[in-house]
Amino acid sequence: MTCRVSEKADVYSYGVVLLELISDKKPLDPSFSSHENGFNIVSWACMLLQHGQAKEVFTTGLWDSGPHDDLVDMLYLAVTCTVDSLSSRPTMRQVVQRLKRIQPS
């Protein structure tokens, strides 16, 4: 958003890409237009999490095929990567460590 390149900006971008992959929505998907101005994939996912509707973020096929706990962990990881505060975002090394813990056996 600030056009500054940094590892934390890369982490934010990774979080957005992860949200795109699990939801099959674009960052500024037209389906968000029914919400307030400036609504995007990050605010949409956060809103659904806050309302206990994590399932709604995922494509039907993904939700039906995966262990739900692992999918929700993946969603929380994506949201953590996209928090506003740079200092609160994980490093990419921490993201990889969390992904390894989420990976089903």
PDB file of N, CA and C in Angstrom:
ATOM      1  N   MET A   1       0.812  -1.198   0.000  1.00  0.00           N
ATOM      2  CA  MET A   1       0.000   0.000   0.000  1.00  0.00           C
ATOM      3  C   MET A   1       0.858   1.265   0.000  1.00  0.00           C
ATOM      4  N   THR A   2       2.014   1.180   0.621  1.00  0.00           N
ATOM      5  CA  THR A   2       2.881   2.360   0.704  1.00  0.00           C
ATOM      6  C   THR A   2       3.913   2.390  -0.417  1.00  0.00           C
ATOM      7  N   CYS A   3       3.933   1.357  -1.227  1.00  0.00           N
ATOM      8  CA  CYS A   3       4.882   1.226  -2.346  1.00  0.00           C
ATOM      9  C   CYS A   3       6.321   1.078  -1.872  1.00  0.00           C
ATOM     10  N   ARG A   4       6.514   0.760  -0.598  1.00  0.00           N
ATOM     11  CA  ARG A   4       7.857   0.492  -0.090  1.00  0.00           C
ATOM     12  C   ARG A   4       8.093  -1.003  -0.136  1.00  0.00           C
ATOM     13  N   VAL A   5       9.280  -1.388  -0.592  1.00  0.00           N
ATOM     14  CA  VAL A   5       9.619  -2.793  -0.699  1.00  0.00           C
ATOM     15  C   VAL A   5      10.341  -3.216   0.581  1.00  0.00           C
ATOM     16  N   SER A   6       9.870  -4.295   1.171  1.00  0.00           N
ATOM     17  CA  SER A   6      10.507  -4.831   2.364  1.00  0.00           C
ATOM     18  C   SER A   6      10.053  -6.272   2.526  1.00  0.00           C
ATOM     19  N   GLU A   7      10.713  -6.974   3.431  1.00  0.00           N
ATOM     20  CA  GLU A   7      10.300  -8.344   3.689  1.00  0.00           C
ATOM     21  C   GLU A   7       8.866  -8.370   4.228  1.00  0.00           C
ATOM     22  N   LYS A   8       8.524  -7.410   5.065  1.00  0.00           N
ATOM     23  CA  LYS A   8       7.177  -7.381   5.638  1.00  0.00           C
ATOM     24  C   LYS A   8       6.121  -7.081   4.569  1.00  0.00           C
ATOM     25  N   ALA A   9       6.493  -6.310   3.549  1.00  0.00           N
ATOM     26  CA  ALA A   9       5.576  -6.071   2.427  1.00  0.00           C
ATOM     27  C   ALA A   9       5.383  -7.365   1.641  1.00  0.00           C
ATOM     28  N   ASP A  10       6.460  -8.129   1.501  1.00  0.00           N
ATOM     29  CA  ASP A  10       6.359  -9.422   0.824  1.00  0.00           C
ATOM     30  C   ASP A  10       5.458 -10.378   1.601  1.00  0.00           C
ATOM     31  N   VAL A  11       5.545 -10.337   2.915  1.00  0.00           N
ATOM     32  CA  VAL A  11       4.698 -11.185   3.758  1.00  0.00           C
ATOM     33  C   VAL A  11       3.231 -10.801   3.563  1.00  0.00           C
ATOM     34  N   TYR A  12       2.957  -9.503   3.507  1.00  0.00           N
ATOM     35  CA  TYR A  12       1.586  -9.035   3.258  1.00  0.00           C
ATOM     36  C   TYR A  12       1.092  -9.584   1.916  1.00  0.00           C
ATOM     37  N   SER A  13       1.910  -9.442   0.890  1.00  0.00           N
ATOM     38  CA  SER A  13       1.537  -9.932  -0.441  1.00  0.00           C
ATOM     39  C   SER A  13       1.297 -11.436  -0.425  1.00  0.00           C
ATOM     40  N   TYR A  14       2.125 -12.160   0.309  1.00  0.00           N
ATOM     41  CA  TYR A  14       1.939 -13.600   0.416  1.00  0.00           C
ATOM     42  C   TYR A  14       0.581 -13.907   1.050  1.00  0.00           C
ATOM     43  N   GLY A  15       0.232 -13.168   2.083  1.00  0.00           N
ATOM     44  CA  GLY A  15      -1.062 -13.363   2.734  1.00  0.00           C
ATOM     45  C   GLY A  15      -2.223 -13.130   1.784  1.00  0.00           C
ATOM     46  N   VAL A  16      -2.105 -12.100   0.951  1.00  0.00           N
ATOM     47  CA  VAL A  16      -3.158 -11.803  -0.031  1.00  0.00           C
ATOM     48  C   VAL A  16      -3.256 -12.933  -1.055  1.00  0.00           C
ATOM     49  N   VAL A  17      -2.121 -13.400  -1.538  1.00  0.00           N
ATOM     50  CA  VAL A  17      -2.120 -14.499  -2.510  1.00  0.00           C
ATOM     51  C   VAL A  17      -2.729 -15.757  -1.887  1.00  0.00           C
ATOM     52  N   LEU A  18      -2.398 -16.020  -0.641  1.00  0.00           N
ATOM     53  CA  LEU A  18      -2.970 -17.172   0.043  1.00  0.00           C
ATOM     54  C   LEU A  18      -4.495 -17.047   0.146  1.00  0.00           C
ATOM     55  N   LEU A  19      -4.983 -15.852   0.472  1.00  0.00           N
ATOM     56  CA  LEU A  19      -6.437 -15.633   0.517  1.00  0.00           C
ATOM     57  C   LEU A  19      -7.065 -15.834  -0.862  1.00  0.00           C
ATOM     58  N   GLU A  20      -6.385 -15.367  -1.901  1.00  0.00           N
ATOM     59  CA  GLU A  20      -6.891 -15.569  -3.262  1.00  0.00           C
ATOM     60  C   GLU A  20      -7.000 -17.057  -3.586  1.00  0.00           C
ATOM     61  N   LEU A  21      -5.986 -17.821  -3.208  1.00  0.00           N
ATOM     62  CA  LEU A  21      -5.958 -19.246  -3.531  1.00  0.00           C
ATOM     63  C   LEU A  21      -7.041 -20.027  -2.792  1.00  0.00           C
ATOM     64  N   ILE A  22      -7.264 -19.720  -1.524  1.00  0.00           N
ATOM     65  CA  ILE A  22      -8.233 -20.507  -0.761  1.00  0.00           C
ATOM     66  C   ILE A  22      -9.672 -20.082  -1.021  1.00  0.00           C
ATOM     67  N   SER A  23      -9.849 -18.857  -1.520  1.00  0.00           N
ATOM     68  CA  SER A  23     -11.222 -18.366  -1.733  1.00  0.00           C
ATOM     69  C   SER A  23     -11.630 -18.301  -3.195  1.00  0.00           C
ATOM     70  N   ASP A  24     -10.652 -18.323  -4.097  1.00  0.00           N
ATOM     71  CA  ASP A  24     -10.883 -18.134  -5.528  1.00  0.00           C
ATOM     72  C   ASP A  24     -11.508 -16.763  -5.811  1.00  0.00           C
ATOM     73  N   LYS A  25     -11.115 -15.777  -5.010  1.00  0.00           N
ATOM     74  CA  LYS A  25     -11.572 -14.399  -5.218  1.00  0.00           C
ATOM     75  C   LYS A  25     -10.373 -13.517  -5.513  1.00  0.00           C
ATOM     76  N   LYS A  26     -10.642 -12.414  -6.182  1.00  0.00           N
ATOM     77  CA  LYS A  26      -9.600 -11.433  -6.480  1.00  0.00           C
ATOM     78  C   LYS A  26      -9.480 -10.467  -5.308  1.00  0.00           C
ATOM     79  N   PRO A  27      -8.328  -9.780  -5.181  1.00  0.00           N
ATOM     80  CA  PRO A  27      -8.161  -8.838  -4.066  1.00  0.00           C
ATOM     81  C   PRO A  27      -9.270  -7.787  -3.993  1.00  0.00           C
ATOM     82  N   LEU A  28      -9.742  -7.336  -5.140  1.00  0.00           N
ATOM     83  CA  LEU A  28     -10.836  -6.358  -5.181  1.00  0.00           C
ATOM     84  C   LEU A  28     -12.017  -6.966  -5.940  1.00  0.00           C
ATOM     85  N   ASP A  29     -12.417  -8.138  -5.518  1.00  0.00           N
ATOM     86  CA  ASP A  29     -13.475  -8.890  -6.184  1.00  0.00           C
ATOM     87  C   ASP A  29     -14.775  -8.087  -6.248  1.00  0.00           C
ATOM     88  N   PRO A  30     -15.476  -8.144  -7.380  1.00  0.00           N
ATOM     89  CA  PRO A  30     -16.759  -7.428  -7.499  1.00  0.00           C
ATOM     90  C   PRO A  30     -17.783  -7.835  -6.432  1.00  0.00           C
ATOM     91  N   SER A  31     -17.665  -9.037  -5.888  1.00  0.00           N
ATOM     92  CA  SER A  31     -18.617  -9.483  -4.864  1.00  0.00           C
ATOM     93  C   SER A  31     -18.499  -8.674  -3.570  1.00  0.00           C
ATOM     94  N   PHE A  32     -17.412  -7.945  -3.410  1.00  0.00           N
ATOM     95  CA  PHE A  32     -17.232  -7.116  -2.216  1.00  0.00           C
ATOM     96  C   PHE A  32     -17.956  -5.780  -2.328  1.00  0.00           C
ATOM     97  N   SER A  33     -18.489  -5.452  -3.495  1.00  0.00           N
ATOM     98  CA  SER A  33     -19.106  -4.136  -3.708  1.00  0.00           C
ATOM     99  C   SER A  33     -20.333  -3.912  -2.832  1.00  0.00           C
ATOM    100  N   SER A  34     -20.936  -4.983  -2.337  1.00  0.00           N
ATOM    101  CA  SER A  34     -22.103  -4.816  -1.466  1.00  0.00           C
ATOM    102  C   SER A  34     -21.699  -4.364  -0.059  1.00  0.00           C
ATOM    103  N   HIS A  35     -20.415  -4.417   0.224  1.00  0.00           N
ATOM    104  CA  HIS A  35     -19.903  -3.974   1.514  1.00  0.00           C
ATOM    105  C   HIS A  35     -19.463  -2.511   1.400  1.00  0.00           C
ATOM    106  N   GLU A  36     -18.937  -1.986   2.480  1.00  0.00           N
ATOM    107  CA  GLU A  36     -18.522  -0.579   2.490  1.00  0.00           C
ATOM    108  C   GLU A  36     -17.416  -0.296   1.471  1.00  0.00           C
ATOM    109  N   ASN A  37     -17.250   0.950   1.128  1.00  0.00           N
ATOM    110  CA  ASN A  37     -16.234   1.376   0.173  1.00  0.00           C
ATOM    111  C   ASN A  37     -14.843   0.993   0.694  1.00  0.00           C
ATOM    112  N   GLY A  38     -13.992   0.506  -0.185  1.00  0.00           N
ATOM    113  CA  GLY A  38     -12.640   0.124   0.194  1.00  0.00           C
ATOM    114  C   GLY A  38     -12.536  -1.300   0.706  1.00  0.00           C
ATOM    115  N   PHE A  39     -13.630  -2.036   0.668  1.00  0.00           N
ATOM    116  CA  PHE A  39     -13.622  -3.423   1.123  1.00  0.00           C
ATOM    117  C   PHE A  39     -12.783  -4.246   0.159  1.00  0.00           C
ATOM    118  N   ASN A  40     -11.932  -5.100   0.697  1.00  0.00           N
ATOM    119  CA  ASN A  40     -11.083  -5.938  -0.140  1.00  0.00           C
ATOM    120  C   ASN A  40     -11.022  -7.343   0.447  1.00  0.00           C
ATOM    121  N   ILE A  41     -10.227  -8.190  -0.152  1.00  0.00           N
ATOM    122  CA  ILE A  41     -10.180  -9.592   0.267  1.00  0.00           C
ATOM    123  C   ILE A  41      -9.734  -9.736   1.716  1.00  0.00           C
ATOM    124  N   VAL A  42      -8.850  -8.857   2.166  1.00  0.00           N
ATOM    125  CA  VAL A  42      -8.359  -8.926   3.548  1.00  0.00           C
ATOM    126  C   VAL A  42      -9.475  -8.556   4.522  1.00  0.00           C
ATOM    127  N   SER A  43     -10.133  -7.436   4.288  1.00  0.00           N
ATOM    128  CA  SER A  43     -11.204  -7.014   5.202  1.00  0.00           C
ATOM    129  C   SER A  43     -12.377  -8.003   5.162  1.00  0.00           C
ATOM    130  N   TRP A  44     -12.632  -8.582   4.004  1.00  0.00           N
ATOM    131  CA  TRP A  44     -13.693  -9.581   3.862  1.00  0.00           C
ATOM    132  C   TRP A  44     -13.376 -10.828   4.701  1.00  0.00           C
ATOM    133  N   ALA A  45     -12.157 -11.337   4.567  1.00  0.00           N
ATOM    134  CA  ALA A  45     -11.764 -12.530   5.327  1.00  0.00           C
ATOM    135  C   ALA A  45     -11.786 -12.244   6.829  1.00  0.00           C
ATOM    136  N   CYS A  46     -11.297 -11.087   7.229  1.00  0.00           N
ATOM    137  CA  CYS A  46     -11.307 -10.719   8.658  1.00  0.00           C
ATOM    138  C   CYS A  46     -12.734 -10.621   9.185  1.00  0.00           C
ATOM    139  N   MET A  47     -13.621 -10.042   8.402  1.00  0.00           N
ATOM    140  CA  MET A  47     -15.019  -9.907   8.810  1.00  0.00           C
ATOM    141  C   MET A  47     -15.647 -11.287   9.023  1.00  0.00           C
ATOM    142  N   LEU A  48     -15.415 -12.201   8.083  1.00  0.00           N
ATOM    143  CA  LEU A  48     -15.985 -13.535   8.208  1.00  0.00           C
ATOM    144  C   LEU A  48     -15.415 -14.275   9.421  1.00  0.00           C
ATOM    145  N   LEU A  49     -14.130 -14.117   9.667  1.00  0.00           N
ATOM    146  CA  LEU A  49     -13.521 -14.739  10.848  1.00  0.00           C
ATOM    147  C   LEU A  49     -14.151 -14.197  12.130  1.00  0.00           C
ATOM    148  N   GLN A  50     -14.313 -12.883  12.193  1.00  0.00           N
ATOM    149  CA  GLN A  50     -14.887 -12.248  13.389  1.00  0.00           C
ATOM    150  C   GLN A  50     -16.323 -12.698  13.632  1.00  0.00           C
ATOM    151  N   HIS A  51     -17.031 -13.045  12.567  1.00  0.00           N
ATOM    152  CA  HIS A  51     -18.418 -13.493  12.694  1.00  0.00           C
ATOM    153  C   HIS A  51     -18.535 -15.020  12.790  1.00  0.00           C
ATOM    154  N   GLY A  52     -17.401 -15.694  12.956  1.00  0.00           N
ATOM    155  CA  GLY A  52     -17.422 -17.151  13.089  1.00  0.00           C
ATOM    156  C   GLY A  52     -17.822 -17.877  11.824  1.00  0.00           C
ATOM    157  N   GLN A  53     -17.542 -17.259  10.667  1.00  0.00           N
ATOM    158  CA  GLN A  53     -17.937 -17.844   9.385  1.00  0.00           C
ATOM    159  C   GLN A  53     -16.732 -18.174   8.513  1.00  0.00           C
ATOM    160  N   ALA A  54     -15.707 -18.741   9.118  1.00  0.00           N
ATOM    161  CA  ALA A  54     -14.481 -19.057   8.381  1.00  0.00           C
ATOM    162  C   ALA A  54     -14.751 -19.917   7.154  1.00  0.00           C
ATOM    163  N   LYS A  55     -15.708 -20.835   7.270  1.00  0.00           N
ATOM    164  CA  LYS A  55     -16.033 -21.737   6.156  1.00  0.00           C
ATOM    165  C   LYS A  55     -16.369 -20.961   4.883  1.00  0.00           C
ATOM    166  N   GLU A  56     -16.973 -19.789   5.026  1.00  0.00           N
ATOM    167  CA  GLU A  56     -17.409 -18.996   3.874  1.00  0.00           C
ATOM    168  C   GLU A  56     -16.246 -18.443   3.048  1.00  0.00           C
ATOM    169  N   VAL A  57     -15.055 -18.414   3.613  1.00  0.00           N
ATOM    170  CA  VAL A  57     -13.885 -17.909   2.882  1.00  0.00           C
ATOM    171  C   VAL A  57     -13.432 -18.919   1.833  1.00  0.00           C
ATOM    172  N   PHE A  58     -13.591 -20.192   2.119  1.00  0.00           N
ATOM    173  CA  PHE A  58     -13.036 -21.247   1.279  1.00  0.00           C
ATOM    174  C   PHE A  58     -13.952 -21.619   0.121  1.00  0.00           C
ATOM    175  N   THR A  59     -13.331 -22.048  -0.980  1.00  0.00           N
ATOM    176  CA  THR A  59     -14.119 -22.615  -2.065  1.00  0.00           C
ATOM    177  C   THR A  59     -14.770 -23.889  -1.522  1.00  0.00           C
ATOM    178  N   THR A  60     -15.906 -24.235  -2.072  1.00  0.00           N
ATOM    179  CA  THR A  60     -16.639 -25.408  -1.591  1.00  0.00           C
ATOM    180  C   THR A  60     -15.792 -26.666  -1.701  1.00  0.00           C
ATOM    181  N   GLY A  61     -15.139 -26.831  -2.827  1.00  0.00           N
ATOM    182  CA  GLY A  61     -14.327 -28.030  -3.036  1.00  0.00           C
ATOM    183  C   GLY A  61     -13.181 -28.137  -2.043  1.00  0.00           C
ATOM    184  N   LEU A  62     -12.558 -27.042  -1.742  1.00  0.00           N
ATOM    185  CA  LEU A  62     -11.446 -27.053  -0.795  1.00  0.00           C
ATOM    186  C   LEU A  62     -11.947 -27.372   0.604  1.00  0.00           C
ATOM    187  N   TRP A  63     -13.018 -26.710   1.015  1.00  0.00           N
ATOM    188  CA  TRP A  63     -13.567 -26.958   2.356  1.00  0.00           C
ATOM    189  C   TRP A  63     -13.996 -28.422   2.501  1.00  0.00           C
ATOM    190  N   ASP A  64     -14.615 -28.967   1.466  1.00  0.00           N
ATOM    191  CA  ASP A  64     -15.101 -30.349   1.536  1.00  0.00           C
ATOM    192  C   ASP A  64     -13.971 -31.373   1.533  1.00  0.00           C
ATOM    193  N   SER A  65     -12.825 -31.029   0.979  1.00  0.00           N
ATOM    194  CA  SER A  65     -11.755 -32.010   0.829  1.00  0.00           C
ATOM    195  C   SER A  65     -10.702 -31.968   1.925  1.00  0.00           C
ATOM    196  N   GLY A  66     -10.614 -30.858   2.633  1.00  0.00           N
ATOM    197  CA  GLY A  66      -9.506 -30.731   3.571  1.00  0.00           C
ATOM    198  C   GLY A  66      -9.904 -30.881   5.017  1.00  0.00           C
ATOM    199  N   PRO A  67      -8.944 -31.206   5.868  1.00  0.00           N
ATOM    200  CA  PRO A  67      -9.208 -31.173   7.304  1.00  0.00           C
ATOM    201  C   PRO A  67      -9.540 -29.727   7.708  1.00  0.00           C
ATOM    202  N   HIS A  68     -10.693 -29.509   8.271  1.00  0.00           N
ATOM    203  CA  HIS A  68     -11.160 -28.149   8.570  1.00  0.00           C
ATOM    204  C   HIS A  68     -10.227 -27.395   9.503  1.00  0.00           C
ATOM    205  N   ASP A  69      -9.649 -28.078  10.492  1.00  0.00           N
ATOM    206  CA  ASP A  69      -8.728 -27.406  11.407  1.00  0.00           C
ATOM    207  C   ASP A  69      -7.514 -26.859  10.654  1.00  0.00           C
ATOM    208  N   ASP A  70      -6.982 -27.657   9.731  1.00  0.00           N
ATOM    209  CA  ASP A  70      -5.826 -27.206   8.950  1.00  0.00           C
ATOM    210  C   ASP A  70      -6.196 -26.032   8.048  1.00  0.00           C
ATOM    211  N   LEU A  71      -7.383 -26.082   7.454  1.00  0.00           N
ATOM    212  CA  LEU A  71      -7.822 -24.992   6.585  1.00  0.00           C
ATOM    213  C   LEU A  71      -7.992 -23.698   7.371  1.00  0.00           C
ATOM    214  N   VAL A  72      -8.591 -23.787   8.543  1.00  0.00           N
ATOM    215  CA  VAL A  72      -8.781 -22.590   9.366  1.00  0.00           C
ATOM    216  C   VAL A  72      -7.428 -22.062   9.842  1.00  0.00           C
ATOM    217  N   ASP A  73      -6.491 -22.957  10.161  1.00  0.00           N
ATOM    218  CA  ASP A  73      -5.132 -22.513  10.513  1.00  0.00           C
ATOM    219  C   ASP A  73      -4.496 -21.752   9.353  1.00  0.00           C
ATOM    220  N   MET A  74      -4.730 -22.233   8.136  1.00  0.00           N
ATOM    221  CA  MET A  74      -4.201 -21.569   6.945  1.00  0.00           C
ATOM    222  C   MET A  74      -4.825 -20.182   6.800  1.00  0.00           C
ATOM    223  N   LEU A  75      -6.107 -20.074   7.059  1.00  0.00           N
ATOM    224  CA  LEU A  75      -6.793 -18.787   6.990  1.00  0.00           C
ATOM    225  C   LEU A  75      -6.226 -17.824   8.031  1.00  0.00           C
ATOM    226  N   TYR A  76      -6.044 -18.301   9.249  1.00  0.00           N
ATOM    227  CA  TYR A  76      -5.458 -17.445  10.287  1.00  0.00           C
ATOM    228  C   TYR A  76      -4.051 -16.998   9.907  1.00  0.00           C
ATOM    229  N   LEU A  77      -3.288 -17.879   9.282  1.00  0.00           N
ATOM    230  CA  LEU A  77      -1.951 -17.504   8.824  1.00  0.00           C
ATOM    231  C   LEU A  77      -2.034 -16.381   7.792  1.00  0.00           C
ATOM    232  N   ALA A  78      -2.936 -16.520   6.835  1.00  0.00           N
ATOM    233  CA  ALA A  78      -3.091 -15.486   5.803  1.00  0.00           C
ATOM    234  C   ALA A  78      -3.475 -14.153   6.423  1.00  0.00           C
ATOM    235  N   VAL A  79      -4.400 -14.181   7.374  1.00  0.00           N
ATOM    236  CA  VAL A  79      -4.837 -12.949   8.030  1.00  0.00           C
ATOM    237  C   VAL A  79      -3.700 -12.348   8.856  1.00  0.00           C
ATOM    238  N   THR A  80      -2.930 -13.190   9.525  1.00  0.00           N
ATOM    239  CA  THR A  80      -1.784 -12.710  10.299  1.00  0.00           C
ATOM    240  C   THR A  80      -0.760 -12.029   9.398  1.00  0.00           C
ATOM    241  N   CYS A  81      -0.589 -12.555   8.195  1.00  0.00           N
ATOM    242  CA  CYS A  81       0.361 -11.964   7.246  1.00  0.00           C
ATOM    243  C   CYS A  81      -0.093 -10.583   6.762  1.00  0.00           C
ATOM    244  N   THR A  82      -1.378 -10.310   6.890  1.00  0.00           N
ATOM    245  CA  THR A  82      -1.919  -9.063   6.324  1.00  0.00           C
ATOM    246  C   THR A  82      -2.330  -8.040   7.391  1.00  0.00           C
ATOM    247  N   VAL A  83      -1.894  -8.220   8.634  1.00  0.00           N
ATOM    248  CA  VAL A  83      -2.224  -7.220   9.656  1.00  0.00           C
ATOM    249  C   VAL A  83      -1.592  -5.883   9.276  1.00  0.00           C
ATOM    250  N   ASP A  84      -2.223  -4.800   9.707  1.00  0.00           N
ATOM    251  CA  ASP A  84      -1.741  -3.464   9.352  1.00  0.00           C
ATOM    252  C   ASP A  84      -0.362  -3.152   9.910  1.00  0.00           C
ATOM    253  N   SER A  85      -0.104  -3.576  11.112  1.00  0.00           N
ATOM    254  CA  SER A  85       1.158  -3.249  11.779  1.00  0.00           C
ATOM    255  C   SER A  85       2.301  -4.116  11.246  1.00  0.00           C
ATOM    256  N   LEU A  86       3.292  -3.456  10.668  1.00  0.00           N
ATOM    257  CA  LEU A  86       4.445  -4.187  10.138  1.00  0.00           C
ATOM    258  C   LEU A  86       5.124  -5.018  11.219  1.00  0.00           C
ATOM    259  N   SER A  87       5.247  -4.457  12.410  1.00  0.00           N
ATOM    260  CA  SER A  87       5.950  -5.161  13.483  1.00  0.00           C
ATOM    261  C   SER A  87       5.182  -6.386  13.967  1.00  0.00           C
ATOM    262  N   SER A  88       3.885  -6.440  13.711  1.00  0.00           N
ATOM    263  CA  SER A  88       3.075  -7.592  14.126  1.00  0.00           C
ATOM    264  C   SER A  88       3.055  -8.711  13.093  1.00  0.00           C
ATOM    265  N   ARG A  89       3.472  -8.419  11.884  1.00  0.00           N
ATOM    266  CA  ARG A  89       3.495  -9.457  10.846  1.00  0.00           C
ATOM    267  C   ARG A  89       4.647 -10.419  11.106  1.00  0.00           C
ATOM    268  N   PRO A  90       4.422 -11.683  10.789  1.00  0.00           N
ATOM    269  CA  PRO A  90       5.524 -12.646  10.940  1.00  0.00           C
ATOM    270  C   PRO A  90       6.574 -12.422   9.851  1.00  0.00           C
ATOM    271  N   THR A  91       7.731 -12.968  10.067  1.00  0.00           N
ATOM    272  CA  THR A  91       8.746 -12.977   9.005  1.00  0.00           C
ATOM    273  C   THR A  91       8.399 -14.124   8.063  1.00  0.00           C
ATOM    274  N   MET A  92       8.999 -14.147   6.900  1.00  0.00           N
ATOM    275  CA  MET A  92       8.738 -15.236   5.959  1.00  0.00           C
ATOM    276  C   MET A  92       9.226 -16.563   6.544  1.00  0.00           C
ATOM    277  N   ARG A  93      10.303 -16.525   7.301  1.00  0.00           N
ATOM    278  CA  ARG A  93      10.804 -17.738   7.965  1.00  0.00           C
ATOM    279  C   ARG A  93       9.744 -18.279   8.936  1.00  0.00           C
ATOM    280  N   GLN A  94       9.096 -17.391   9.686  1.00  0.00           N
ATOM    281  CA  GLN A  94       8.036 -17.811  10.605  1.00  0.00           C
ATOM    282  C   GLN A  94       6.825 -18.358   9.847  1.00  0.00           C
ATOM    283  N   VAL A  95       6.527 -17.752   8.704  1.00  0.00           N
ATOM    284  CA  VAL A  95       5.423 -18.242   7.867  1.00  0.00           C
ATOM    285  C   VAL A  95       5.708 -19.668   7.418  1.00  0.00           C
ATOM    286  N   VAL A  96       6.916 -19.910   6.960  1.00  0.00           N
ATOM    287  CA  VAL A  96       7.290 -21.251   6.498  1.00  0.00           C
ATOM    288  C   VAL A  96       7.204 -22.251   7.650  1.00  0.00           C
ATOM    289  N   GLN A  97       7.655 -21.863   8.842  1.00  0.00           N
ATOM    290  CA  GLN A  97       7.563 -22.756   9.999  1.00  0.00           C
ATOM    291  C   GLN A  97       6.108 -23.105  10.311  1.00  0.00           C
ATOM    292  N   ARG A  98       5.234 -22.113  10.245  1.00  0.00           N
ATOM    293  CA  ARG A  98       3.808 -22.372  10.504  1.00  0.00           C
ATOM    294  C   ARG A  98       3.206 -23.267   9.427  1.00  0.00           C
ATOM    295  N   LEU A  99       3.611 -23.042   8.162  1.00  0.00           N
ATOM    296  CA  LEU A  99       3.114 -23.900   7.081  1.00  0.00           C
ATOM    297  C   LEU A  99       3.524 -25.352   7.298  1.00  0.00           C
ATOM    298  N   LYS A 100       4.739 -25.561   7.765  1.00  0.00           N
ATOM    299  CA  LYS A 100       5.212 -26.925   8.019  1.00  0.00           C
ATOM    300  C   LYS A 100       4.400 -27.590   9.124  1.00  0.00           C
ATOM    301  N   ARG A 101       3.981 -26.816  10.116  1.00  0.00           N
ATOM    302  CA  ARG A 101       3.160 -27.370  11.207  1.00  0.00           C
ATOM    303  C   ARG A 101       1.735 -27.675  10.723  1.00  0.00           C
ATOM    304  N   ILE A 102       1.247 -26.891   9.773  1.00  0.00           N
ATOM    305  CA  ILE A 102      -0.108 -27.088   9.260  1.00  0.00           C
ATOM    306  C   ILE A 102      -0.177 -28.275   8.314  1.00  0.00           C
ATOM    307  N   GLN A 103       0.896 -28.531   7.609  1.00  0.00           N
ATOM    308  CA  GLN A 103       0.913 -29.571   6.577  1.00  0.00           C
ATOM    309  C   GLN A 103       0.389 -30.895   7.126  1.00  0.00           C
ATOM    310  N   PRO A 104      -0.685 -31.438   6.482  1.00  0.00           N
ATOM    311  CA  PRO A 104      -1.231 -32.720   6.945  1.00  0.00           C
ATOM    312  C   PRO A 104      -0.211 -33.841   6.755  1.00  0.00           C
ATOM    313  N   SER A 105      -0.264 -34.805   7.657  1.00  0.00           N
ATOM    314  CA  SER A 105       0.709 -35.909   7.551  1.00  0.00           C
ATOM    315  C   SER A 105       0.284 -36.952   6.560  1.00  0.00           C
TER     316      SER A 105
END
